[in-house]
Amino acid sequence: MAVIGKVVHISIDLVLVSTALAGIRRSAGLTLAANDPSSAIYSTAKQYLEVGERVIDYVQPWVANSKYFKRE
């Protein structure tokens, strides 16, 4: 049971890091630089960062309709 808990904890941490990187990408306009965009590492990193993009796309409408946040 402890192993499952650690796997879940690490998975959530990885999603949070991916979401933070996606937020940086959106606010600063930075993208992933690669010498060989066809490599397996590049495609894996791109898929990892797309997880954060999807989380932001899911959370943003919820936050926009929340009474705890407002647009400035």
Short mmCIF file of C-alpha atoms in Angstrom, two decimals:
data_model
loop_
_atom_site.label_atom_id
_atom_site.label_comp_id
_atom_site.label_asym_id
_atom_site.label_seq_id
_atom_site.Cartn_x
_atom_site.Cartn_y
_atom_site.Cartn_z
CA MET A 1 0.00 0.00 0.00
CA ALA A 2 2.87 2.39 0.74
CA VAL A 3 4.27 1.89 -2.75
CA ILE A 4 0.97 2.90 -4.34
CA GLY A 5 0.89 6.02 -2.17
CA LYS A 6 4.39 7.00 -3.25
CA VAL A 7 3.55 6.43 -6.92
CA VAL A 8 0.44 8.61 -6.60
CA HIS A 9 2.41 11.31 -4.76
CA ILE A 10 5.18 11.38 -7.36
CA SER A 11 2.62 11.39 -10.19
CA ILE A 12 0.83 14.38 -8.71
CA ASP A 13 4.15 16.17 -8.23
CA LEU A 14 5.08 15.53 -11.87
CA VAL A 15 1.73 16.92 -13.04
CA LEU A 16 2.19 20.02 -10.87
CA VAL A 17 5.67 20.63 -12.30
CA SER A 18 4.34 20.14 -15.82
CA THR A 19 1.53 22.60 -15.10
CA ALA A 20 3.98 25.17 -13.73
CA LEU A 21 6.15 24.81 -16.83
CA ALA A 22 3.08 25.18 -19.06
CA GLY A 23 2.15 28.36 -17.20
CA ILE A 24 5.65 29.72 -17.72
CA ARG A 25 5.41 28.79 -21.38
CA ARG A 26 2.11 30.61 -21.77
CA SER A 27 3.10 33.73 -19.88
CA ALA A 28 6.62 34.11 -21.28
CA GLY A 29 6.11 32.56 -24.71
CA LEU A 30 9.03 30.18 -24.29
CA THR A 31 9.09 26.85 -26.10
CA LEU A 32 11.15 23.70 -25.89
CA ALA A 33 14.43 24.01 -27.78
CA ALA A 34 15.79 20.85 -29.35
CA ASN A 35 18.56 20.03 -31.77
CA ASP A 36 16.71 16.96 -33.07
CA PRO A 37 12.90 17.39 -32.87
CA SER A 38 12.40 13.82 -34.12
CA SER A 39 14.17 12.23 -31.14
CA ALA A 40 12.37 10.11 -28.55
CA ILE A 41 13.46 12.39 -25.70
CA TYR A 42 11.99 15.44 -27.41
CA SER A 43 8.67 13.71 -28.12
CA THR A 44 8.47 12.41 -24.53
CA ALA A 45 9.22 15.87 -23.13
CA LYS A 46 6.63 17.40 -25.44
CA GLN A 47 3.98 14.91 -24.29
CA TYR A 48 4.91 15.59 -20.65
CA LEU A 49 4.50 19.34 -21.14
CA GLU A 50 1.17 18.81 -22.94
CA VAL A 51 -0.17 17.26 -19.73
CA GLY A 52 0.37 20.61 -18.01
CA GLU A 53 -1.32 22.40 -20.90
CA ARG A 54 -4.38 20.17 -20.55
CA VAL A 55 -4.49 20.76 -16.79
CA ILE A 56 -4.40 24.53 -17.35
CA ASP A 57 -7.11 24.26 -20.01
CA TYR A 58 -9.28 22.31 -17.56
CA VAL A 59 -8.69 24.49 -14.50
CA GLN A 60 -8.83 27.92 -16.14
CA PRO A 61 -12.62 27.99 -16.79
CA TRP A 62 -13.29 26.72 -13.28
CA VAL A 63 -11.12 29.45 -11.76
CA ALA A 64 -12.65 32.13 -14.02
CA ASN A 65 -16.12 31.28 -12.70
CA SER A 66 -15.02 31.07 -9.08
CA LYS A 67 -15.91 33.79 -6.60
CA TYR A 68 -12.38 33.61 -5.17
CA PHE A 69 -10.67 35.01 -8.29
CA LYS A 70 -11.24 38.07 -10.48
CA ARG A 71 -9.72 39.44 -13.65
CA GLU A 72 -7.72 42.63 -13.48
#
